[in-house]
């Protein structure tokens, strides 16, 4: 058992995979510094500092993956994947289908996401729902070091393209690089249990598509992921004091999505609240509603999501992102709604 | 006198950057802060020749140009403090500053100033003959496809677009030369762009070249590529980790390099020569980053002041004037009732 930060857990999974398989390489801007330990140990033949040419080096990762390497391509922030969208949308996601299943594309796009440190709407998006809507991609959003470690191991071993999203409030190294920058004068609402934790020594890879129930309860199911999961757990503590007993599910992957765990819980509680740091429209929150409806359930439903371009001002940003207060209020309304109907 | 006016512009731009630095250090400005210190001569030399109706697109160091275009400094500062009375109502922040009245827009997506300026230039050509558009970007952005594509577009469509590449030789922790093929001037020339290189630390040289080029562009709409060598006087960003490591090798550096040392000797991996090479590369970068400071020989402000003093000019009254203006500026945002609540008021 080792206690480590979220970013260290991911770095360790990458380090072990590189030591075990010569085909695993890293490419991306500034990776010589960002992954200095990997760069030192494996050198310039395995760790490739890239020019600011995302469309080209993400596209090159696709070709490299198709021809025998297993690239981990780093796009600093998920917002910048916009520049490389063709490689993601039209290429890595399609190779396997286009080739009739005869050609795969084993690569990981490692990218930081999420807000909460006042960097503005072009550097703090999550965008996981948009990626998850594209068939052919696996989308991973871990919420703690152990999951991050296990899911990164699985991602590197996986034979298809994986988008691995590393939330900046959980990832100490990114938060330091983009938000704190050595200052004692700024503070962030970092979920402690997500940013640092134990990674069991014998831990191996964690399968994709397995959600996990983080808290059991009967009154209401809250489904979330990443930092939202921690906000939901905090809200659940407060809701318990109001007599609302919540079940909290951590999705961990958006694609494949563990519909069964969600449906089982909702069939018990009859109420579904989705907490999603991604945009509200046409994304994960609506998808979860559709999944439970398709299963034949008709629960009471609400969602707490991002509904606007993330504003720069810290106080506006705090309101825009799903926060504990918004979750508590939505849950109370949801709980009260059905009670009224019961009368 | 032109020299004195240019000097004054540079002093103003620098002073505002330093105000930002202070508020940022105090935690009143959140997120990243990329100062434009070292770029003042380019900003002053180019903006001197811009006029109403010209449009400008900027990168993640937008403030020197905005300051010299005459964007209200109080509005800009209030914006970065996240206030409702800020330039963009606290919604944009320092990488996303917009002033419609100045036709000036910025973006944190590296390379994106090229295509945007192409659109600005197209409008100028169709609706405002005689006006031009300017795209400012770094040499790191020169490897971004969209920027190169906009060079082709500007030539193919004969757009009045001035590409200004501020070459400080760095992109965050990367020496741009290590990841850039060929020469930037030849690259631009390959698109059929008329090109010129200028010493971006020499404000008179920038002003003269920009004046000639922009004059021609107004008469005869066509693009131009200006390569200006600049410097990075406050590293990539405020609180830059690489610089902190370089300055405090034991404390800050120890954290990172402890891990590096551990893996330097780990079994499996590359051979010792490769490992030593990587380590030497990292140490060389740290060494280089120590030069990202306001030292005289790469500071356009210092160099200009020296020239002016040698010519017997009074630079001090300019500096005092600007310093007074900045004091008033800082007072004005501290006295104003902050719309941003706790985020609005600060003791420096
Ligand atoms: C598309 C995109 N990729 C990566 C980044 C991260 N990034 C911010 S600034 C920067 C370096 C830019 O270098 P250059 O263009 O030379 O400008 P400089 O910072 O040196 O002024 C990078 C890679 C980004 N903002 N946008
Ligand atoms: Mg540069």
XYZ file of C-alpha atoms and ligand atoms in Angstrom:
718
model
C 0.000 0.000 0.000
C 1.366 3.380 -0.905
C -0.141 6.757 -0.233
C 0.243 9.076 -3.172
C -1.199 11.990 -5.030
C -3.570 11.597 -7.940
C -0.987 12.751 -10.464
C 1.728 10.541 -8.972
C -0.567 7.520 -9.277
C -1.085 8.163 -12.984
C 2.608 8.794 -13.523
C 3.388 5.529 -11.773
C 1.008 3.539 -13.975
C 2.653 5.073 -17.034
C 6.130 4.395 -15.663
C 5.349 0.722 -15.028
C 3.797 0.281 -18.446
C 6.820 1.844 -20.103
C 9.177 -0.398 -18.176
C 7.178 -3.470 -19.164
C 6.645 -2.708 -22.834
C 9.040 -0.923 -25.159
C 6.204 0.038 -27.458
C 4.709 2.406 -24.907
C 5.828 5.950 -25.673
C 4.852 9.439 -24.555
C 4.428 12.417 -26.827
C 3.218 15.936 -26.189
C 4.206 19.503 -25.497
C 6.749 19.943 -22.697
C 6.681 16.263 -21.732
C 10.409 16.355 -21.042
C 9.632 18.611 -18.061
C 6.096 17.501 -17.207
C 7.221 13.856 -17.133
C 10.837 14.490 -16.254
C 11.284 11.142 -14.489
C 10.023 9.232 -17.520
C 12.120 11.367 -19.792
C 15.245 10.660 -17.792
C 14.663 6.946 -17.511
C 13.510 6.263 -21.053
C 15.142 9.069 -22.984
C 14.362 10.756 -26.245
C 13.502 7.488 -28.002
C 10.450 7.003 -25.794
C 9.449 10.473 -24.598
C 8.899 12.975 -27.407
C 8.591 16.691 -26.679
C 6.270 18.008 -29.372
C 5.864 21.330 -31.113
C 2.590 23.179 -30.570
C 0.942 21.181 -33.354
C -1.865 19.201 -31.747
C -3.620 18.315 -34.998
C -0.408 16.807 -36.240
C 0.951 14.971 -33.210
C -2.399 13.548 -32.125
C -2.880 12.437 -35.717
C 0.624 10.965 -35.652
C -0.265 9.066 -32.475
C -3.085 7.418 -34.430
C -0.697 6.291 -37.135
C 1.879 5.152 -34.595
C -0.759 3.154 -32.730
C -2.000 1.536 -35.938
C 1.476 0.434 -36.871
C 2.688 -1.126 -33.654
C 3.434 1.469 -30.977
C 1.278 2.216 -27.945
C 1.385 5.988 -27.632
C 0.286 7.998 -24.652
C -0.328 11.324 -26.299
C -0.599 14.236 -23.912
C -2.754 17.198 -24.812
C -2.167 19.572 -21.935
C -5.778 20.644 -21.490
C -8.819 19.001 -22.981
C -9.873 22.388 -24.352
C -6.894 22.168 -26.721
C -8.151 18.863 -28.142
C -10.352 21.191 -30.164
C -7.326 21.770 -32.353
C -6.892 17.997 -32.870
C -10.539 17.098 -33.167
C -10.225 15.511 -36.602
C -7.722 12.951 -35.369
C -10.086 12.083 -32.520
C -13.432 12.196 -34.260
C -12.691 10.940 -37.744
C -9.664 8.781 -37.222
C -8.872 7.125 -33.900
C -12.554 6.499 -33.241
C -13.211 4.974 -36.658
C -10.218 2.765 -37.521
C -11.527 -0.398 -35.959
C -14.967 -0.168 -37.554
C -13.695 0.948 -40.941
C -11.278 -1.954 -41.077
C -14.021 -4.421 -40.274
C -12.467 -4.977 -36.877
C -9.163 -6.038 -38.392
C -7.107 -3.018 -37.383
C -7.020 -1.401 -33.946
C -5.652 1.827 -32.577
C -4.212 1.329 -29.078
C -3.553 4.806 -27.786
C -4.297 6.931 -24.754
C -5.022 10.636 -24.959
C -4.016 11.913 -21.530
C -5.449 15.348 -20.895
C -6.242 17.604 -17.954
C -9.756 18.944 -17.534
C -12.068 20.800 -15.229
C -12.392 24.071 -13.379
C -12.307 25.624 -9.963
C -9.108 27.688 -10.045
C -10.146 30.759 -12.048
C -8.488 30.206 -15.409
C -11.459 31.077 -17.599
C -13.748 29.324 -20.027
C -11.124 28.248 -22.558
C -9.007 26.314 -20.047
C -11.490 24.728 -17.666
C -13.940 22.676 -19.686
C -14.491 18.944 -19.213
C -16.051 17.987 -22.582
C -16.290 14.294 -21.658
C -19.882 14.050 -22.842
C -18.937 15.288 -26.277
C -16.241 12.618 -26.597
C -18.484 9.936 -25.148
C -21.045 10.591 -27.860
C -18.585 9.362 -30.502
C -18.708 5.584 -31.028
C -15.300 3.952 -30.864
C -13.812 5.905 -27.980
C -13.381 4.883 -24.349
C -13.773 7.768 -21.908
C -12.270 7.524 -18.421
C -12.767 10.036 -15.600
C -11.235 8.789 -12.338
C -12.034 10.414 -8.988
C -9.172 9.181 -6.780
C -5.559 7.958 -6.999
C -6.285 4.223 -6.868
C -8.864 4.391 -9.652
C -6.619 6.672 -11.663
C -3.785 4.177 -11.360
C -5.893 1.143 -12.229
C -7.721 2.801 -15.083
C -4.524 4.158 -16.620
C -3.066 0.641 -16.569
C -6.152 -0.657 -18.343
C -6.091 2.241 -20.779
C -2.513 1.551 -21.859
C -3.203 -2.162 -22.251
C -6.438 -1.545 -24.148
C -6.465 -2.135 -27.888
C -8.568 0.896 -28.755
C -8.371 4.665 -28.252
C -8.952 5.933 -24.713
C -9.480 9.524 -23.612
C -8.130 9.714 -20.068
C -9.293 12.849 -18.275
C -7.321 14.073 -15.306
C -9.241 16.642 -13.295
C -7.090 19.594 -12.336
C -8.559 19.964 -8.849
C -7.526 16.376 -8.137
C -4.198 16.605 -9.895
C -1.842 18.467 -7.616
C 0.780 18.969 -10.324
C -1.661 20.596 -12.761
C -3.273 22.726 -10.099
C 0.148 23.945 -9.055
C 1.108 24.636 -12.672
C -2.053 26.507 -13.639
C -3.611 27.841 -10.474
C -1.364 28.142 -7.473
C 2.047 28.729 -9.055
C 3.822 28.974 -5.743
C 1.331 31.378 -4.191
C 0.109 31.175 -0.620
C -2.481 33.822 -1.461
C -4.927 31.615 -3.344
C -7.161 28.808 -2.141
C -8.990 26.036 -3.954
C -11.770 23.724 -2.889
C -9.789 20.542 -3.459
C -11.528 17.284 -2.498
C -8.901 15.794 -0.199
C -10.025 12.200 -0.666
C -9.619 12.538 -4.411
C -6.318 14.365 -4.552
C -4.413 11.975 -2.322
C -4.988 8.397 -1.268
C -3.809 4.845 -0.952
C -2.963 2.766 -3.959
C -2.746 -0.892 -2.909
C 0.658 -2.403 -3.682
C -0.833 -5.404 -5.437
C -3.354 -3.346 -7.336
C -3.594 -4.196 -10.970
C -5.660 -2.759 -13.724
C -9.259 -1.769 -13.114
C -11.750 -2.839 -15.783
C -13.541 -0.187 -17.828
C -17.260 0.287 -17.440
C -17.562 -0.536 -13.751
C -19.290 2.136 -11.745
C -19.033 1.904 -7.987
C -21.476 2.734 -5.211
C -19.586 5.117 -2.898
C -22.401 5.532 -0.424
C -25.547 3.493 0.017
C -28.974 4.949 0.647
C -32.638 4.473 -0.151
C -34.142 7.878 -0.836
C -32.262 9.206 -3.803
C -29.575 8.135 -6.282
C -26.909 10.677 -7.112
C -24.743 9.779 -10.098
C -21.534 11.679 -10.711
C -17.839 11.411 -11.570
C -14.555 13.245 -11.121
C -14.739 16.205 -8.762
C -18.549 16.173 -8.961
C -18.491 12.845 -7.145
C -16.793 14.436 -4.146
C -19.217 17.344 -4.170
C -22.051 14.814 -4.263
C -20.648 12.894 -1.291
C -20.329 16.104 0.677
C -23.906 17.001 -0.238
C -25.064 13.527 0.793
C -23.662 14.107 4.289
C -25.676 17.305 4.569
C -28.758 15.683 3.075
C -28.581 12.929 5.682
C -29.055 15.621 8.303
C -32.219 16.632 6.448
C -33.366 13.037 6.594
C -32.655 12.345 2.927
C -30.671 9.171 2.638
C -28.680 9.246 -0.605
C -26.984 6.579 -2.630
C -23.968 7.995 -4.479
C -22.544 6.345 -7.581
C -19.160 7.096 -9.110
C -19.337 6.288 -12.825
C -15.541 6.265 -13.400
C -16.114 5.671 -17.140
C -18.557 7.366 -19.477
C -17.915 4.949 -22.255
C -18.546 2.120 -21.659
C -21.183 3.283 -19.219
C -22.235 0.963 -16.404
C -25.985 1.287 -16.912
C -26.758 -1.692 -14.677
C -25.380 -0.182 -11.489
C -27.325 3.026 -12.143
C -30.558 1.223 -12.990
C -30.334 -1.066 -9.967
C -29.939 1.874 -7.669
C -32.686 3.963 -9.261
C -35.097 1.040 -9.175
C -34.545 1.032 -5.417
C -34.685 4.788 -4.742
C -37.061 5.984 -7.480
C -35.190 9.269 -7.737
C -32.216 10.183 -9.896
C -30.037 13.258 -9.526
C -27.147 13.665 -11.944
C -24.219 15.868 -10.950
C -22.138 16.637 -14.009
C -19.424 19.260 -14.434
C -19.875 19.017 -18.182
C -22.369 21.089 -20.153
C -25.990 20.354 -19.425
C -27.417 20.124 -22.925
C -27.257 16.951 -24.982
C -24.757 15.212 -22.761
C -24.205 12.746 -19.926
C -27.026 14.029 -17.719
C -29.623 13.609 -20.449
C -28.106 10.281 -21.418
C -28.538 8.905 -17.901
C -32.173 9.999 -17.909
C -32.676 8.203 -21.217
C -30.998 5.037 -19.950
C -33.239 4.708 -16.923
C -36.333 5.498 -19.011
C -35.352 2.882 -21.557
C -35.031 0.355 -18.751
C -38.698 0.887 -17.993
C -38.233 2.984 -14.869
C -39.758 6.430 -14.542
C -37.961 8.022 -11.622
C -38.167 11.596 -10.449
C -35.222 13.263 -12.052
C -33.092 16.374 -11.716
C -29.611 17.456 -12.671
C -26.939 19.854 -11.532
C -24.637 20.671 -14.452
C -22.686 23.425 -16.075
C -25.108 25.609 -18.007
C -22.886 28.333 -19.398
C -19.418 29.239 -20.595
C -17.343 29.122 -17.416
C -16.924 32.710 -16.215
C -13.451 33.853 -15.178
C -14.441 35.575 -11.910
C -13.941 33.142 -9.050
C -17.282 33.829 -7.386
C -19.188 33.415 -10.668
C -17.200 30.304 -11.500
C -18.082 28.795 -8.127
C -21.776 29.251 -8.896
C -21.465 27.951 -12.438
C -19.763 24.693 -11.500
C -21.821 22.083 -9.652
C -21.297 22.913 -6.004
C -22.494 21.262 -2.834
C -25.187 23.826 -2.179
C -26.730 23.439 -5.625
C -26.708 19.672 -5.185
C -28.352 19.840 -1.764
C -31.053 22.191 -3.033
C -31.778 20.076 -6.090
C -31.910 16.911 -3.983
C -34.267 18.476 -1.457
C -36.594 19.621 -4.233
C -36.466 16.188 -5.768
C -37.201 14.515 -2.453
C -39.999 16.963 -1.609
C -41.538 16.680 -5.083
C -42.386 13.076 -4.620
C -43.562 13.482 -1.067
C -46.077 16.032 -2.319
C -47.241 13.611 -4.946
C -47.595 10.893 -2.318
C -50.110 13.003 -0.428
C 9.954 63.524 -30.602
C 9.185 60.024 -31.809
C 11.751 58.300 -29.589
C 10.348 59.844 -26.458
C 6.784 58.991 -27.417
C 7.746 55.411 -28.073
C 9.615 55.277 -24.800
C 6.612 56.622 -22.970
C 4.417 53.977 -24.584
C 6.801 51.259 -23.482
C 7.007 52.572 -19.944
C 3.226 52.613 -19.752
C 2.944 49.065 -21.052
C 5.597 47.817 -18.626
C 4.051 49.620 -15.692
C 0.685 48.028 -16.301
C 2.262 44.580 -16.519
C 3.920 45.185 -13.160
C 0.618 46.279 -11.639
C -0.873 43.016 -12.849
C 2.037 41.114 -11.365
C 1.406 42.643 -7.974
C -2.307 41.887 -7.950
C -1.588 38.389 -9.144
C 0.963 37.786 -6.389
C -1.579 39.027 -3.872
C -3.977 36.361 -5.114
C -6.442 38.923 -6.449
C -5.979 37.702 -10.020
C -6.608 34.003 -10.444
C -5.246 31.389 -12.799
C -2.249 31.820 -15.025
C -0.612 35.158 -15.710
C 1.592 35.530 -18.777
C 3.223 38.916 -18.619
C 4.258 40.687 -21.793
C 7.424 42.084 -20.244
C 10.082 42.006 -22.954
C 7.562 42.563 -25.742
C 6.975 46.268 -25.158
C 9.100 47.466 -28.067
C 7.150 45.319 -30.509
C 3.829 46.427 -29.046
C 4.826 50.099 -29.113
C 6.452 50.021 -32.545
C 3.501 48.341 -34.247
C 0.577 49.986 -32.457
C 2.045 53.406 -33.184
C 0.979 52.937 -36.796
C -2.487 51.577 -36.168
C -5.555 53.728 -36.477
C -9.270 53.506 -35.948
C -10.802 50.696 -38.001
C -7.720 48.499 -37.839
C -8.280 45.188 -36.051
C -5.948 43.208 -33.842
C -5.897 39.610 -32.681
C -3.756 38.650 -29.720
C -2.449 35.615 -27.877
C -2.059 34.774 -24.189
C 0.065 37.899 -23.606
C -2.497 40.438 -24.762
C -2.041 43.312 -22.351
C 0.881 45.387 -23.733
C -0.863 45.794 -27.089
C -4.244 46.495 -25.501
C -2.678 49.072 -23.205
C -1.119 50.852 -26.155
C -4.268 50.696 -28.253
C -5.789 52.823 -25.540
C -8.033 50.294 -23.839
C -9.076 51.760 -20.477
C -6.651 50.389 -17.910
C -9.147 50.587 -15.102
C -11.562 48.446 -17.096
C -8.819 45.960 -17.838
C -7.640 45.748 -14.268
C -11.184 45.437 -12.962
C -11.704 42.616 -15.448
C -8.773 40.702 -14.090
C -10.067 41.200 -10.587
C -13.212 39.448 -11.786
C -15.488 42.428 -11.336
C -18.810 43.195 -12.952
C -17.447 46.616 -13.932
C -14.521 45.025 -15.766
C -13.852 45.213 -19.482
C -15.710 41.939 -20.068
C -17.827 41.996 -16.915
C -15.468 39.571 -15.198
C -16.330 36.833 -17.674
C -13.165 36.781 -19.775
C -10.055 37.115 -17.640
C -6.532 37.844 -18.703
C -6.304 35.493 -21.712
C -9.730 36.413 -23.008
C -9.798 40.182 -23.205
C -12.015 41.770 -25.816
C -12.589 45.355 -26.773
C -15.077 45.740 -29.571
C -14.459 49.475 -29.815
C -10.791 48.787 -30.525
C -11.536 45.749 -32.690
C -9.139 43.840 -30.441
C -9.613 40.222 -29.401
C -7.394 37.776 -27.547
C -7.342 34.011 -27.099
C -5.504 31.439 -25.034
C -5.517 28.897 -27.852
C -2.022 29.050 -29.288
C -2.050 29.864 -33.010
C -5.649 31.014 -33.155
C -4.783 34.663 -33.687
C -3.903 33.827 -37.313
C -7.296 32.721 -38.611
C -9.124 35.371 -36.611
C -6.987 38.129 -38.075
C -7.570 36.697 -41.553
C -11.270 37.294 -41.007
C -10.609 40.780 -39.658
C -8.479 41.501 -42.710
C -11.169 40.243 -45.060
C -13.672 42.638 -43.503
C -11.177 45.468 -43.767
C -10.627 44.723 -47.426
C -14.342 44.584 -48.232
C -15.812 47.198 -45.906
C -12.991 49.469 -44.778
C -10.428 49.870 -47.564
C -7.239 51.343 -46.149
C -7.618 49.514 -42.856
C -5.586 46.455 -41.938
C -5.552 43.593 -39.424
C -2.635 42.505 -37.253
C -2.061 39.068 -35.736
C 0.373 38.825 -32.823
C 1.733 35.417 -31.828
C 4.848 33.687 -30.550
C 7.369 31.604 -32.443
C 5.908 28.513 -30.739
C 2.606 29.243 -32.454
C 4.370 29.094 -35.814
C 4.077 25.294 -35.625
C 0.326 25.402 -35.315
C -1.388 24.299 -38.528
C -4.122 26.898 -38.350
C -1.568 29.679 -38.288
C 0.281 28.375 -41.319
C -3.013 27.862 -43.102
C -3.973 31.447 -42.436
C -0.709 32.549 -44.032
C -1.669 30.704 -47.160
C -5.171 32.149 -46.999
C -3.886 35.683 -46.572
C -1.684 35.367 -49.642
C -4.310 33.602 -51.754
C -6.953 36.197 -50.882
C -4.576 39.178 -50.853
C -5.583 40.154 -47.338
C -4.192 43.222 -45.606
C -2.897 41.130 -42.705
C 0.295 41.843 -40.816
C 1.630 38.716 -39.102
C 3.810 39.715 -36.156
C 5.808 36.831 -34.744
C 7.292 37.625 -31.334
C 10.217 35.252 -31.164
C 11.367 34.837 -27.562
C 12.831 31.389 -28.387
C 10.716 29.636 -25.771
C 7.391 27.856 -25.613
C 6.862 27.163 -21.898
C 9.746 24.765 -21.096
C 10.619 23.992 -24.717
C 13.365 25.664 -26.704
C 11.425 26.290 -29.884
C 14.435 25.579 -32.069
C 14.375 21.972 -30.808
C 10.931 21.325 -32.290
C 10.906 23.653 -35.286
C 12.070 22.701 -38.757
C 13.828 25.159 -41.022
C 13.830 28.905 -40.510
C 10.719 30.885 -39.718
C 11.504 33.574 -42.260
C 11.985 31.038 -45.018
C 8.846 29.252 -43.939
C 6.799 32.417 -44.284
C 8.550 33.273 -47.519
C 7.571 29.838 -48.801
C 3.955 30.968 -48.647
C 4.847 33.892 -50.855
C 4.651 36.316 -47.945
C 6.880 39.333 -48.086
C 8.993 39.062 -44.921
C 11.303 41.034 -42.769
C 13.225 40.403 -39.604
C 13.619 43.152 -37.049
C 15.298 43.503 -33.670
C 12.284 43.430 -31.396
C 14.252 44.937 -28.534
C 14.911 48.072 -30.604
C 11.740 50.115 -30.581
C 12.884 52.536 -33.284
C 13.706 49.695 -35.631
C 10.302 48.098 -35.041
C 8.503 51.405 -35.485
C 10.311 52.215 -38.710
C 9.786 48.825 -40.270
C 6.172 48.592 -39.152
C 5.532 52.113 -40.439
C 6.844 51.300 -43.905
C 5.054 47.995 -44.131
C 1.716 49.184 -42.810
C 1.840 52.225 -45.104
C 2.236 49.963 -48.111
C -0.461 47.585 -46.914
C -2.984 50.406 -46.628
C -2.411 51.429 -50.232
C -2.158 47.985 -51.662
C -3.863 45.275 -49.612
C -1.532 42.339 -49.114
C -0.161 40.374 -46.172
C 3.253 40.763 -44.587
C 5.294 38.722 -42.135
C 7.355 40.495 -39.499
C 9.707 38.424 -37.351
C 10.722 40.263 -34.201
C 13.207 38.781 -31.769
C 11.986 39.508 -28.262
C 12.741 38.332 -24.738
C 10.861 36.692 -21.911
C 11.746 38.759 -18.894
C 9.450 37.086 -16.370
C 9.617 33.505 -17.611
C 6.639 31.814 -19.225
C 4.201 32.795 -16.545
C 4.160 34.301 -13.094
C 5.336 31.764 -10.537
C 6.791 29.629 -13.320
C 7.776 26.282 -11.781
C 10.836 25.890 -13.973
C 12.166 29.205 -12.874
C 11.421 28.464 -9.242
C 13.300 25.214 -9.602
C 16.214 26.997 -11.163
C 16.242 29.574 -8.408
C 15.695 27.151 -5.541
C 17.309 23.933 -6.675
C 17.104 22.389 -3.238
C 13.526 23.154 -2.195
C 11.486 23.357 -5.394
C 13.928 21.442 -7.526
C 14.298 18.739 -4.915
C 10.660 17.740 -5.253
C 10.906 17.167 -8.986
C 14.458 16.040 -9.209
C 14.146 13.612 -6.312
C 11.870 11.608 -8.556
C 14.168 12.082 -11.520
C 17.182 10.798 -9.584
C 15.212 7.778 -8.459
C 14.387 6.852 -12.025
C 17.791 7.744 -13.354
C 19.079 4.542 -11.775
C 15.999 2.328 -12.051
C 16.417 -1.027 -13.796
C 14.812 -1.366 -17.250
C 14.702 1.613 -19.534
C 17.262 3.261 -21.737
C 21.010 2.853 -21.461
C 23.120 5.122 -19.272
C 24.237 7.391 -22.114
C 20.660 8.217 -23.072
C 19.722 8.816 -19.455
C 22.617 11.131 -18.855
C 21.740 12.963 -22.058
C 18.169 13.494 -20.877
C 19.330 14.704 -17.504
C 21.818 17.095 -19.061
C 19.043 18.433 -21.288
C 16.812 19.140 -18.291
C 19.616 20.803 -16.380
C 20.509 22.912 -19.411
C 16.901 24.092 -19.671
C 16.878 25.032 -16.020
C 20.122 26.906 -16.550
C 18.682 28.734 -19.563
C 15.529 29.613 -17.674
C 17.624 31.543 -15.155
C 18.162 34.065 -17.934
C 14.432 34.819 -18.081
C 14.807 37.784 -15.818
C 14.738 41.497 -16.259
C 18.384 41.799 -17.082
C 19.578 44.794 -18.992
C 20.829 43.405 -22.246
C 17.495 41.777 -23.146
C 15.247 44.467 -21.709
C 13.855 46.751 -24.424
C 12.960 49.356 -21.853
C 16.442 49.556 -20.444
C 18.028 49.649 -23.884
C 15.817 52.518 -25.029
C 16.342 54.466 -21.844
C 20.088 54.110 -22.265
C 19.924 55.486 -25.797
C 17.751 58.387 -24.779
C 19.989 59.274 -21.850
C 23.016 59.220 -24.073
C 21.215 61.670 -26.357
C 20.628 63.906 -23.343
C 16.886 63.297 -23.125
C 14.870 63.426 -19.938
C 13.433 59.995 -19.325
C 12.824 60.436 -15.651
C 9.850 62.740 -15.925
C 8.175 60.211 -18.220
C 8.732 57.468 -15.708
C 7.411 59.591 -12.876
C 4.331 60.554 -14.892
C 3.527 56.961 -15.632
C 4.198 55.888 -12.063
C 1.686 58.494 -10.861
C -0.901 57.258 -13.338
C -0.447 53.720 -12.123
C -0.806 54.754 -8.497
C -4.089 56.422 -9.378
C -5.141 53.331 -11.254
C -4.460 51.064 -8.302
C -6.218 53.475 -5.961
C -9.214 53.675 -8.252
C -9.894 49.959 -8.153
C -9.280 49.780 -4.434
C -11.574 52.682 -3.619
C -14.401 51.620 -5.933
C -17.016 49.508 -4.281
C -16.194 46.100 -5.588
C -18.936 44.310 -7.444
C -17.070 41.067 -7.028
C -17.570 40.856 -3.304
C -14.630 39.259 -1.571
C -12.773 39.091 -4.834
C -12.978 42.785 -5.490
C -10.946 44.477 -2.821
C -7.337 43.860 -2.038
C -4.529 45.103 0.038
C -1.332 45.007 -1.895
C -3.667 24.980 -28.661
C -2.876 25.177 -27.445
N -1.912 24.282 -27.122
C -1.170 24.444 -26.011
C -1.363 25.514 -25.192
C -0.540 25.690 -23.933
N 0.378 26.810 -24.117
C 0.101 28.030 -23.635
S 1.282 29.142 -24.027
C 2.198 27.992 -24.824
C 3.506 28.357 -25.442
C 3.362 29.348 -26.515
O 4.613 29.665 -27.061
P 4.756 30.917 -27.993
O 3.724 30.894 -29.054
O 6.169 30.987 -28.441
O 4.412 32.139 -27.054
P 5.196 32.635 -25.740
O 4.534 31.991 -24.581
O 6.623 32.252 -25.870
O 4.989 34.092 -25.725
C 1.562 26.749 -24.780
C 2.108 25.519 -25.362
C -2.399 26.410 -25.538
N -2.690 27.459 -24.761
N -3.112 26.233 -26.665
Mg 7.790 31.944 -27.543
